[in-house]
Short mmCIF file of C-alpha atoms in Angstrom, two decimals:
data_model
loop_
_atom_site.label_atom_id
_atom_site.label_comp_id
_atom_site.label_asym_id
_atom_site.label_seq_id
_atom_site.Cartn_x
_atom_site.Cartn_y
_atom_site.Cartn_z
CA UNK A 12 39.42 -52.25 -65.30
CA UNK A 13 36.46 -54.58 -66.43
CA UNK A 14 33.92 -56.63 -64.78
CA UNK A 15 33.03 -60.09 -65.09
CA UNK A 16 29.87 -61.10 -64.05
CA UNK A 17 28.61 -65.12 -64.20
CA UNK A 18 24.84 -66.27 -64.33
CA UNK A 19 23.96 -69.28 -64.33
CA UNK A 20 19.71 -70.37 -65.18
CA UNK A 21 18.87 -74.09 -63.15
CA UNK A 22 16.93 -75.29 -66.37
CA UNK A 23 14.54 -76.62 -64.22
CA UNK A 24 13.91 -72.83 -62.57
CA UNK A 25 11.90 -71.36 -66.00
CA UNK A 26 9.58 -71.59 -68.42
CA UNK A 27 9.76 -73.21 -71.76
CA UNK A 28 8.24 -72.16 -74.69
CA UNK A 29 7.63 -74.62 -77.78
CA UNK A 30 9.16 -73.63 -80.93
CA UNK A 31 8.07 -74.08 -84.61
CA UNK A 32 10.61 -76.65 -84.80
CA UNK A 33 9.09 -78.69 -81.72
CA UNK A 34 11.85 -77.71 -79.75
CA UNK A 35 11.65 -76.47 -76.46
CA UNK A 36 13.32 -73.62 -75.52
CA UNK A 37 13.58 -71.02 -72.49
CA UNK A 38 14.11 -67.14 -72.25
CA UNK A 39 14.96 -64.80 -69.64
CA UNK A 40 15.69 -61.00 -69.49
CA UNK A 41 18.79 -59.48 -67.49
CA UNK A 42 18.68 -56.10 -66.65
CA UNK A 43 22.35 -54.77 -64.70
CA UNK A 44 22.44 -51.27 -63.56
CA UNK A 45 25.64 -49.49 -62.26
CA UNK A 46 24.92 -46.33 -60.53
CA UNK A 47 27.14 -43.96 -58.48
CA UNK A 48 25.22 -42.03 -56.39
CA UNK A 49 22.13 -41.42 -58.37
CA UNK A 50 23.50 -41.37 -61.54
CA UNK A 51 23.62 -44.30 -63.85
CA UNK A 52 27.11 -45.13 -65.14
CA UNK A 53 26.68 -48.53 -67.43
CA UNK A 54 23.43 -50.29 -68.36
CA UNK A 55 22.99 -53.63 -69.64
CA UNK A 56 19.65 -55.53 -70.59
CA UNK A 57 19.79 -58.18 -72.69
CA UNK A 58 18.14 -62.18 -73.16
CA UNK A 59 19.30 -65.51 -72.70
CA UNK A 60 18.27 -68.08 -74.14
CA UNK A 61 18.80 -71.88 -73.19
CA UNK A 62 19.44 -74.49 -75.97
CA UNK A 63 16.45 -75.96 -77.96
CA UNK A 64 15.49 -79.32 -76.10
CA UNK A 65 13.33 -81.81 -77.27
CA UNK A 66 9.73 -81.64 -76.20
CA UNK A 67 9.24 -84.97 -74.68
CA UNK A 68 12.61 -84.20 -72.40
CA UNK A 69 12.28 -84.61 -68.67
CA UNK A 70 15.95 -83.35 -68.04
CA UNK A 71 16.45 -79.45 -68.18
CA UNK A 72 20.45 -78.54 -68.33
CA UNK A 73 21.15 -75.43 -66.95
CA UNK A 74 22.74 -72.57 -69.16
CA UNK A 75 25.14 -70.07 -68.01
CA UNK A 76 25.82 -66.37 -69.31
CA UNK A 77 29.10 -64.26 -69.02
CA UNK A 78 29.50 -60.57 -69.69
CA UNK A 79 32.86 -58.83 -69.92
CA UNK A 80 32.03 -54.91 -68.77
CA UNK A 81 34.68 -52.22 -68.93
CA UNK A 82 34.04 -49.50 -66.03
CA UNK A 83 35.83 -46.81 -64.62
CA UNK A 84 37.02 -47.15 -60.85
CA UNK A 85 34.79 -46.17 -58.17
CA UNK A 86 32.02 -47.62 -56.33
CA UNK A 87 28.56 -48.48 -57.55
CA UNK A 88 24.89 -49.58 -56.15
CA UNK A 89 24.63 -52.76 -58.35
CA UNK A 90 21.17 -53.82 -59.27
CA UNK A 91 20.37 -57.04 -60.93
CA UNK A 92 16.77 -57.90 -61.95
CA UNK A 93 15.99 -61.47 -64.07
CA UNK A 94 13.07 -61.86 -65.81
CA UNK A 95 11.35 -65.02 -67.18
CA UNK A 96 9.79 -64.02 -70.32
CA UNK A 97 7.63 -67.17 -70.41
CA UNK A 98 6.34 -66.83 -66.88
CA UNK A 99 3.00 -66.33 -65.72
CA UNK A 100 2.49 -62.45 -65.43
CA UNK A 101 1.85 -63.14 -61.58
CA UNK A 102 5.14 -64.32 -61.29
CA UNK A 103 7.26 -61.50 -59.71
CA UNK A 104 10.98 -60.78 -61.30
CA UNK A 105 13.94 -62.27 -59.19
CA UNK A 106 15.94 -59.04 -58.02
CA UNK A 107 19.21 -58.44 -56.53
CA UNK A 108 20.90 -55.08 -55.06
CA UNK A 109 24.21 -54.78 -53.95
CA UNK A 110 27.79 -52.50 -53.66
CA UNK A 111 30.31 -53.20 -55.99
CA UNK A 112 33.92 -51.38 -55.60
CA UNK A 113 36.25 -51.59 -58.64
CA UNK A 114 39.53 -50.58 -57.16
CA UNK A 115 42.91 -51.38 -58.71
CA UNK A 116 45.71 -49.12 -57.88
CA UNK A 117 47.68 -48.43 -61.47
CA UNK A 118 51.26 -48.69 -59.58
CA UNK A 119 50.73 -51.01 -56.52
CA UNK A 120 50.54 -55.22 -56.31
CA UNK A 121 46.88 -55.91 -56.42
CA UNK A 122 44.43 -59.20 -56.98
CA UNK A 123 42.07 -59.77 -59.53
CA UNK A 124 38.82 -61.09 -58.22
CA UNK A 125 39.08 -64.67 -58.19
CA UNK A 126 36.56 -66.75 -60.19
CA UNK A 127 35.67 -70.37 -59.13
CA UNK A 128 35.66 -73.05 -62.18
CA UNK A 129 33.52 -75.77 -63.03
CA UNK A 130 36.61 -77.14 -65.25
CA UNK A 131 39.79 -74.87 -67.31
CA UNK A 132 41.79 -76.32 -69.84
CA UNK A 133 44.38 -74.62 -72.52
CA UNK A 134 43.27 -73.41 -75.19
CA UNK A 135 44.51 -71.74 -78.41
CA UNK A 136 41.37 -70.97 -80.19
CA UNK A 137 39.52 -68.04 -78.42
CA UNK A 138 35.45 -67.84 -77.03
CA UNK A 139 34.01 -65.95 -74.48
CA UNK A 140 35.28 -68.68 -71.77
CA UNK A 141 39.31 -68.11 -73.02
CA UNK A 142 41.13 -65.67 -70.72
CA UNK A 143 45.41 -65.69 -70.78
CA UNK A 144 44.95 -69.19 -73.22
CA UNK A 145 42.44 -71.32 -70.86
CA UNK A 146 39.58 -71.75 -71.24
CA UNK A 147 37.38 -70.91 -67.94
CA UNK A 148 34.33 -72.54 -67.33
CA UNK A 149 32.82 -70.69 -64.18
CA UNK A 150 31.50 -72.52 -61.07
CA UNK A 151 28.78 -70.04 -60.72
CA UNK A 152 28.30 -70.56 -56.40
CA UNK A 153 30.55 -70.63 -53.59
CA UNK A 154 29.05 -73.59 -52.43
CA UNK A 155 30.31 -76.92 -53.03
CA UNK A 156 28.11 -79.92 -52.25
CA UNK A 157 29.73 -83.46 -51.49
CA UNK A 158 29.72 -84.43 -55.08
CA UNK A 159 32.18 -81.83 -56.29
CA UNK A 160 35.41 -83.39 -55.25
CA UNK A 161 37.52 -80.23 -56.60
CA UNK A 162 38.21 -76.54 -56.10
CA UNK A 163 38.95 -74.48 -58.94
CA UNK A 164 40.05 -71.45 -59.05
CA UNK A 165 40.97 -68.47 -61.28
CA UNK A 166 42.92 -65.31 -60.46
CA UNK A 167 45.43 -62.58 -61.73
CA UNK A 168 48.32 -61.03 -60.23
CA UNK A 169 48.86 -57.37 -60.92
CA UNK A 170 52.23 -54.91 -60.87
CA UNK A 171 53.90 -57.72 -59.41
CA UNK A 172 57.15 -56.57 -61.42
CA UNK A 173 56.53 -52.78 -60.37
CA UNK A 174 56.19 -53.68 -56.44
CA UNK A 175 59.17 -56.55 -56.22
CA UNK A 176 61.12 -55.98 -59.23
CA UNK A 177 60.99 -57.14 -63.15
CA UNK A 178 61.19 -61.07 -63.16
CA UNK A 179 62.06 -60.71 -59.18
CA UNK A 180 61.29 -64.11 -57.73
CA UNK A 181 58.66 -64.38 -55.05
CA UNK A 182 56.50 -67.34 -53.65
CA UNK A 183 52.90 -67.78 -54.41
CA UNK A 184 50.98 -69.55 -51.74
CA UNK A 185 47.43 -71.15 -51.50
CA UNK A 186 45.52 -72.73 -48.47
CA UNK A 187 42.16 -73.46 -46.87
CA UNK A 188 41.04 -72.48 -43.71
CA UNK A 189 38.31 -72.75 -41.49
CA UNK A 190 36.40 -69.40 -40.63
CA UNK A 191 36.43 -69.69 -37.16
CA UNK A 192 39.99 -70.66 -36.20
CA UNK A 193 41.76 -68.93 -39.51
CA UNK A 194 44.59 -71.76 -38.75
CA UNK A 195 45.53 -73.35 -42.83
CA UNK A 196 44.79 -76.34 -42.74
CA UNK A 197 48.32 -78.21 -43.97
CA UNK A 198 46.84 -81.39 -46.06
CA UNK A 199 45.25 -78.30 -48.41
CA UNK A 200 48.14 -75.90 -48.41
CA UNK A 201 50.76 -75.62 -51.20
CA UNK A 202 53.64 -72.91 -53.00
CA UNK A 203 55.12 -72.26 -56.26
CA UNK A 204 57.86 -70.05 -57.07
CA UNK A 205 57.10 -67.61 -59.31
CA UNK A 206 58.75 -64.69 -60.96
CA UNK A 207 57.31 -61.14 -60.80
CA UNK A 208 55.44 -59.80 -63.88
CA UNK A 209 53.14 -56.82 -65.06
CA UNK A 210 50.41 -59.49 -64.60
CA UNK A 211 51.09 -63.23 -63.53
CA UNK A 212 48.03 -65.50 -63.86
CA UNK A 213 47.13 -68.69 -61.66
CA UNK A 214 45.20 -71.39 -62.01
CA UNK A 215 44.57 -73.99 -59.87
CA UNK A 216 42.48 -77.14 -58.41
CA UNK A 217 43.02 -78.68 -55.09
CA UNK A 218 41.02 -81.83 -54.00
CA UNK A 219 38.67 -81.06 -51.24
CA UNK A 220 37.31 -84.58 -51.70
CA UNK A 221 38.23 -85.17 -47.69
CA UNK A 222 37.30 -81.68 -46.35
CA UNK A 223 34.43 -81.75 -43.86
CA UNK A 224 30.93 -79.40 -43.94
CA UNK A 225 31.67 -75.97 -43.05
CA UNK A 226 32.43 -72.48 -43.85
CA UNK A 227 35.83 -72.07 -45.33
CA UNK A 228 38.19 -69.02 -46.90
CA UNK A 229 40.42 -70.07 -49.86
CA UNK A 230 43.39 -68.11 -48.96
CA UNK A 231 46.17 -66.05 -51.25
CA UNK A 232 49.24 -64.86 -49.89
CA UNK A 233 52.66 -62.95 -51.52
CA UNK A 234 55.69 -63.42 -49.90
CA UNK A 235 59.07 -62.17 -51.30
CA UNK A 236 62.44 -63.69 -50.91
CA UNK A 237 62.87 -63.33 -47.56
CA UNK A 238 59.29 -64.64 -46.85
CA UNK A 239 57.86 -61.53 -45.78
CA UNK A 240 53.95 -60.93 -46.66
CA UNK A 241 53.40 -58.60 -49.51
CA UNK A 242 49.58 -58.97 -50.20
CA UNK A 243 47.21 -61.84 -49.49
CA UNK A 244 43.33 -62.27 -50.39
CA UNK A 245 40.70 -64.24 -48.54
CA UNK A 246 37.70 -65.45 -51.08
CA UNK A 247 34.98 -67.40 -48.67
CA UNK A 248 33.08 -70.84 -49.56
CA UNK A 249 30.77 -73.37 -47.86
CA UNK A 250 31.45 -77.36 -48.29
CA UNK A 251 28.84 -79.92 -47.74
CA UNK A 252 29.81 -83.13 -47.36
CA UNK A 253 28.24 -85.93 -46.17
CA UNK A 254 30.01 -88.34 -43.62
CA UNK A 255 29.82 -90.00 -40.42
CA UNK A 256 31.62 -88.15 -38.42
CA UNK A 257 34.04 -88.86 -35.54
CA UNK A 258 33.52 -88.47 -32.03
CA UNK A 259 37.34 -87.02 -32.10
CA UNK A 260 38.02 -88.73 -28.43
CA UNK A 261 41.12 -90.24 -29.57
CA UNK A 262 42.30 -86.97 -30.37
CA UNK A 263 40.60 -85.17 -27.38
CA UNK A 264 41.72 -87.50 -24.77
CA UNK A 265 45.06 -87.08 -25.08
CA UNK A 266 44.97 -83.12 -24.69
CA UNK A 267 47.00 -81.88 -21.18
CA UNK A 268 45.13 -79.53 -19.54
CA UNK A 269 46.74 -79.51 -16.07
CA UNK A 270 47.06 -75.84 -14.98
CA UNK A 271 45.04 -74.58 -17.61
CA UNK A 272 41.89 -72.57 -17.08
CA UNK A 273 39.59 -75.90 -18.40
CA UNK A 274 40.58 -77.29 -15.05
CA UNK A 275 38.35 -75.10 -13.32
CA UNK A 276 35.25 -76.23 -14.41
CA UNK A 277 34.87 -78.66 -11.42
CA UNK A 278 31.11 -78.68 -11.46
CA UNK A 279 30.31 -80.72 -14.47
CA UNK A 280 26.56 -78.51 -14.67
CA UNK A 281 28.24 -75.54 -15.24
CA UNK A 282 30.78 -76.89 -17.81
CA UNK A 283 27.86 -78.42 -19.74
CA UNK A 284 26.28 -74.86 -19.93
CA UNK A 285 29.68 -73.47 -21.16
CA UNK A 286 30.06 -76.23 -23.48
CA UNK A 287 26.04 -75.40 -25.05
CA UNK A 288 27.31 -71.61 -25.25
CA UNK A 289 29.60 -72.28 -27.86
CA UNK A 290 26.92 -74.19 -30.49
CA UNK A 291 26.51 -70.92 -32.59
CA UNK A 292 29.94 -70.59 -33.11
CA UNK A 293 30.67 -74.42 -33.99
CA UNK A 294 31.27 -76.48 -36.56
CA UNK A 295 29.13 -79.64 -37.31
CA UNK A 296 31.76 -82.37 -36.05
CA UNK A 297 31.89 -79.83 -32.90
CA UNK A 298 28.38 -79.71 -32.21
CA UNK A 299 28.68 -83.72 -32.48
CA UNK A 300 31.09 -84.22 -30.08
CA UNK A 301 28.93 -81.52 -27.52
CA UNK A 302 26.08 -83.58 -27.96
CA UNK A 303 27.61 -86.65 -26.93
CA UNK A 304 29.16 -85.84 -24.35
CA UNK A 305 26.29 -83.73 -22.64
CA UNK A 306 24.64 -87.32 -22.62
CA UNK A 307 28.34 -89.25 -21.47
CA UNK A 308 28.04 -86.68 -18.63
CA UNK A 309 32.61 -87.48 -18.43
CA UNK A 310 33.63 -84.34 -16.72
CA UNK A 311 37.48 -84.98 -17.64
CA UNK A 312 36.81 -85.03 -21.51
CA UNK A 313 34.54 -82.31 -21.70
CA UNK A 314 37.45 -80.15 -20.28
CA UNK A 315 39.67 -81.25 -22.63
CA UNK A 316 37.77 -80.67 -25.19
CA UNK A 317 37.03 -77.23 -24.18
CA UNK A 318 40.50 -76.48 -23.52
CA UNK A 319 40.98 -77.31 -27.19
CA UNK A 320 38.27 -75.55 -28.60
CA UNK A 321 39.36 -72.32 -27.15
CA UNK A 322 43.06 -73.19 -28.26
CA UNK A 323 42.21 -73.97 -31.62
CA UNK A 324 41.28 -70.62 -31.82
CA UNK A 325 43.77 -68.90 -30.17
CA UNK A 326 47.20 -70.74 -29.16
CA UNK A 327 48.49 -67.47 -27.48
CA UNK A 328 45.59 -66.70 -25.06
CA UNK A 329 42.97 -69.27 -24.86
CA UNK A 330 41.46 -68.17 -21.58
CA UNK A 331 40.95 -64.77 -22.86
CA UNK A 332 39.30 -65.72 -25.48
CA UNK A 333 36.94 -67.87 -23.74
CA UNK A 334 36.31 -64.76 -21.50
CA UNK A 335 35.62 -62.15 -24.27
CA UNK A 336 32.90 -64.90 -25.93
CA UNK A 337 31.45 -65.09 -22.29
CA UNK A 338 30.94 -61.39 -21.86
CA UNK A 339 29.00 -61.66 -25.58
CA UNK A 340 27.13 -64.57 -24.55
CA UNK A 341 26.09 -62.73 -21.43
CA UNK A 342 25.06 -59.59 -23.11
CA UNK A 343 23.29 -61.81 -25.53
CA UNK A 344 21.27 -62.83 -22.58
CA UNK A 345 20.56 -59.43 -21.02
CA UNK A 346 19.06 -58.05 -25.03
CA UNK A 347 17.56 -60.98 -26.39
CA UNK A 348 17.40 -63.84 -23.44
CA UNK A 349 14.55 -64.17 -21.02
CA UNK A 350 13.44 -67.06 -18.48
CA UNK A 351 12.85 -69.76 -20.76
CA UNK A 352 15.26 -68.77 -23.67
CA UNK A 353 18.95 -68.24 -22.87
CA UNK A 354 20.04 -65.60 -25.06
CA UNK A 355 22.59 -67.63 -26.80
CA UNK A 356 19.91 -70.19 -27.41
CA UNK A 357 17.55 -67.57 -29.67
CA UNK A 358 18.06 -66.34 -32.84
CA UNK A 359 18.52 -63.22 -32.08
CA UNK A 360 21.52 -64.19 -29.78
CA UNK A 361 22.78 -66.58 -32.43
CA UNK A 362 23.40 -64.49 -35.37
CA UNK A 363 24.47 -62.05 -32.86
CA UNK A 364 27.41 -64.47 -32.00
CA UNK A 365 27.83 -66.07 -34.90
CA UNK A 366 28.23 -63.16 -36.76
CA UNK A 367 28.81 -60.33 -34.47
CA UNK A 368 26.62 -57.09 -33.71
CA UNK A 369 25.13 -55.79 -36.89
CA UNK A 370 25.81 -52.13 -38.03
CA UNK A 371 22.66 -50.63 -38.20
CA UNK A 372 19.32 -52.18 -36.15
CA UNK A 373 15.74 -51.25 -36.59
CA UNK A 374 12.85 -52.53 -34.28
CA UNK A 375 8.93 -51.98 -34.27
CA UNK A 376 7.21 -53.21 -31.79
CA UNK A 377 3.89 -51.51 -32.07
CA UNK A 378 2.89 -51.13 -35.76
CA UNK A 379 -0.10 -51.19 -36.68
CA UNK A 380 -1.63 -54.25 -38.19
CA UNK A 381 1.82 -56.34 -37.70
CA UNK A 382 3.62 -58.76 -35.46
CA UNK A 383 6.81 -56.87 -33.42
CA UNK A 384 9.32 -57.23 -35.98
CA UNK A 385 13.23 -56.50 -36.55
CA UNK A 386 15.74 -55.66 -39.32
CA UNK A 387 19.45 -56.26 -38.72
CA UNK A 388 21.78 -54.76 -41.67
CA UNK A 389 25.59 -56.06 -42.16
CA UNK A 390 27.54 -53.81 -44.22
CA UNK A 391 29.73 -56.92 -45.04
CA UNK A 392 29.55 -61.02 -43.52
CA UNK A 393 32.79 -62.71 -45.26
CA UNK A 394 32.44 -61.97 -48.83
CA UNK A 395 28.73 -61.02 -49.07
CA UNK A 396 27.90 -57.62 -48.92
CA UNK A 397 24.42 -55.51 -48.09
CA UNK A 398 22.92 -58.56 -45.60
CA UNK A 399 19.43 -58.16 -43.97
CA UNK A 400 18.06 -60.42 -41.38
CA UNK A 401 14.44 -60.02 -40.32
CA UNK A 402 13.00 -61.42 -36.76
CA UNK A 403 9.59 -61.12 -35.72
CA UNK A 404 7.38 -62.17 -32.58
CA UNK A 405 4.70 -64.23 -33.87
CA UNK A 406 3.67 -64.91 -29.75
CA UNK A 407 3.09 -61.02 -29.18
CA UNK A 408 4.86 -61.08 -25.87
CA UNK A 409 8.26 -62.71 -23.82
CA UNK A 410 11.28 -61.46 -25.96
CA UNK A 411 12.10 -64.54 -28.38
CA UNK A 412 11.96 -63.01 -31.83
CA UNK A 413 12.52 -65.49 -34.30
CA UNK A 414 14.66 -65.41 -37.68
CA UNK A 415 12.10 -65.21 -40.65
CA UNK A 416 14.09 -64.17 -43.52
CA UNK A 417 17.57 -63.06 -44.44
CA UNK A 418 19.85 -62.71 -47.42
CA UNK A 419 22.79 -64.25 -45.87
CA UNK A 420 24.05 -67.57 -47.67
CA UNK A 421 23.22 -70.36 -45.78
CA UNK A 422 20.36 -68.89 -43.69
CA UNK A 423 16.44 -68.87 -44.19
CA UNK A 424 15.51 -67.28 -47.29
CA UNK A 425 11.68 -66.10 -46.99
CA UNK A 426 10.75 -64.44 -50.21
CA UNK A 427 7.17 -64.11 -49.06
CA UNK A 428 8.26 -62.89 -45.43
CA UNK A 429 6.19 -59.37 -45.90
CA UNK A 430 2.89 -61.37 -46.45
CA UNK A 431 3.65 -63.16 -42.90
CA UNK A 432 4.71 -60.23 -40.83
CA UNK A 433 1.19 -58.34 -41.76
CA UNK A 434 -0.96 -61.86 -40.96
CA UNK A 435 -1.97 -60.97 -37.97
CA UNK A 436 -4.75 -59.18 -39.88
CA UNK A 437 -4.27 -60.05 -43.70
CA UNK A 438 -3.23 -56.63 -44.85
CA UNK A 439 0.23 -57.55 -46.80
CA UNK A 440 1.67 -54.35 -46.89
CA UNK A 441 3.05 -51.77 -44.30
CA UNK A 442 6.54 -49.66 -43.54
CA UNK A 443 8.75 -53.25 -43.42
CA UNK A 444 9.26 -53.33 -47.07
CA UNK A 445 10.37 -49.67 -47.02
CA UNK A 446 12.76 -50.19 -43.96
CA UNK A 447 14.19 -53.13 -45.65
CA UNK A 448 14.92 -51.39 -49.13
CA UNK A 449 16.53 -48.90 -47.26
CA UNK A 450 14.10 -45.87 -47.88
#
């Protein structure tokens, strides 16, 4: 087993230096520690360095690294730390800690990791980018902003041969789905018939010129000959794309919902509270249609859409699962809510939803020198791994803590969010730092 890891520098993000030639050029330090327990098992520290550019550029490229590790199985505390070597010595080093688990299984079907691509063609020579004759250029992100049009991926196959039989034949399939629902999404689903091999290799683009903002997986799945599910891997992404969206009422309108629990909402208040209770678990063209129609105030489309929400979700038992996200809003309301903050409406209540309850919480309320302040700790959100959130109570009183800082993708990142919880007084430093490095 071997590790691949992907950096990429924004050229833009460090210092230059000018060289003898009048070239400009950049240099930063890696540092990669693999330790299991206490002990370290691999070590790397080495430079990059970004091409020589001339010194009257205004345009600084970006320049991406790749290191090919070989590493026993087992599980490691990962530690990352980057270091300009031109910067300022104020400037503090970007670091990263996280788990890594290297785990593949010598006689059962098992993924690779998959690795996103900024382009792959064949090739016959070989360079650090060539793996099974392409050549991999990695999309180092899982985000995808509206001017990529294309998903690219990499991934391997293992033992395929050992678990179905030598060249057995088996399909491979490939789909996106939304986060929430977990439904593919048929416009961006395909197959290929394949035949089973010590290690089959697939690589792939699929348009996602048409897919709206959101949170997505990129879904594997193994199915023999009879169609039965032998091993499937979700890898997680974000998409940003920028459109006007559609109110969807052409869609919505036409939804039956005679008999159906949306019928009961008779009292168009209370539906419009229901409807609000579901923003942190929407996506954007959701929260759209929500906001319209709290201002269109038309009771029958507002249950239809809420009938489809909740069906979207689940086709077996809608109701239910409008009932078990009730009881959650509702407790998010007794722990985080108070008169002039629905708990849903907080951000406390919001990741809470969003996200569910987090696996480890620690609150201060009366430290010295510092604002009330708590840590939330994920063991795992999608693909990410190790995720902190910090809220604190800048008003000293009521119980609406806001977000100030977390690691999670997509949410407020706060590197100086230490220096803010200790303003109250101007001392910087106190036990949050600890708490939130785990000691």
């Amino acid at each position: 087993p071997y590790l691949e890891t992907y950096i990429a520098i924004a050229g833009n993000s460090v210092n230059y230096l000018l060289n003898e030639d009048s070239t400009l050029q950049a240099s930063v330090e890696i540092t990669m520690l693999f330790k299991n327990v206490d002990e370290v098992k691999e070590f790397r520290k080495y430079n990059i360095v970004s091409p020589p550019l001339s010194n009257t550029t205004n345009v600084f490229p970006s320049f991406i690294d790749i290191q090919r590790i070989a590493i026993p199985q087992g599980i490691y505390n990962f530690e990352l730390i980057i270091h300009d070597n031109y910067a300022p010595d104020t400037l503090p080093d970007y670091k990263i800690i996280d788990i890594i688990s290297v785990n593949f299984p010598e006689n059962e079907i098992a993924y690779s990791g998959v690795q996103f691509l900024e382009r792959f063609k064949e090739k016959s020579t070989n360079n650090i980018f060539v793996k099974n004759g392409y050549e991999c250029v990695p999309y180092v992100s899982n985000f995808f902003p509206d001017k990529v049009k294309y998903l690219r991926f990499y991934i391997e196959l293992y033992n395929a041969a050992k678990e179905l039989g030598p060249l057995e034949d088996f399909l491979f399939l490939v789909h996106i789905e939304k986060q929430n629902t977990s439904k593919p999404i048929k416009e961006l689903s395909s197959f290929s018939k394949e035949q089973a091999k010590n290690v089959n290799v697939f690589i792939k683009e699929i348009n996602i010129n048409k897919l709206p903002t959101g949170n997505y997986y990129l879904v594997f799945e193994v199915r023999d000959r009879e169609n039965k599910l032998v091993l499937s891997k979700k890898k997680f992404f974000q998409r940003s794309r920028y459109i006007e969206l559609p109110t969807e009422q052409l869609e919505i309108d036409k939804i039956e919902i005679n008999a159906t629990f949306a019928e009961s909402f008779v009292n168009i208040d209370s539906l419009k509270f229901a409807m609000k209770c579901l923003y942190p678990i929407c996506d954007q063209s959701e929260i759209r249609f929500i906001e319209n129609q709290l201002e269109a105030n038309e009771l029958k489309l507002m249950q239809q859409f809420f009938y489809s929400f909740w069906f979207k979700r689940d086709e077996n038992a809608p109701q239910q699962a409008w009932n078990e996200y009730f009881e959650k809003v509702k407790h998010t309301h007794q722990q985080f809510g108070d008169k002039l903050h629905p708990g849903f409406n907080t951000d406390r209540g919001r990741v809470f939803l969003q996200y569910g309850p987090a696996n480890s919480v620690v609150a201060e309320k009366s430290e010295s020198n510092a604002y009330p302040y708590e840590m939330w700790h994920y063991y795992r959100i999608a693909d990410q791994t190790n995720i902190k959130f910090i809220f604190y109570n800048r008003d000293l009183s009521g119980n609406n803590y806001t977000l100030l800082h977390s690691t999670m993708r997509g949410e407020i990142n706060y590197p100086n969010w230490e220096s803010e919880i200790y303003s109250r007084t101007g001392n910087n430093t106190g036990r949050a730092k600890r708490i939130f490095n785990g000691e």
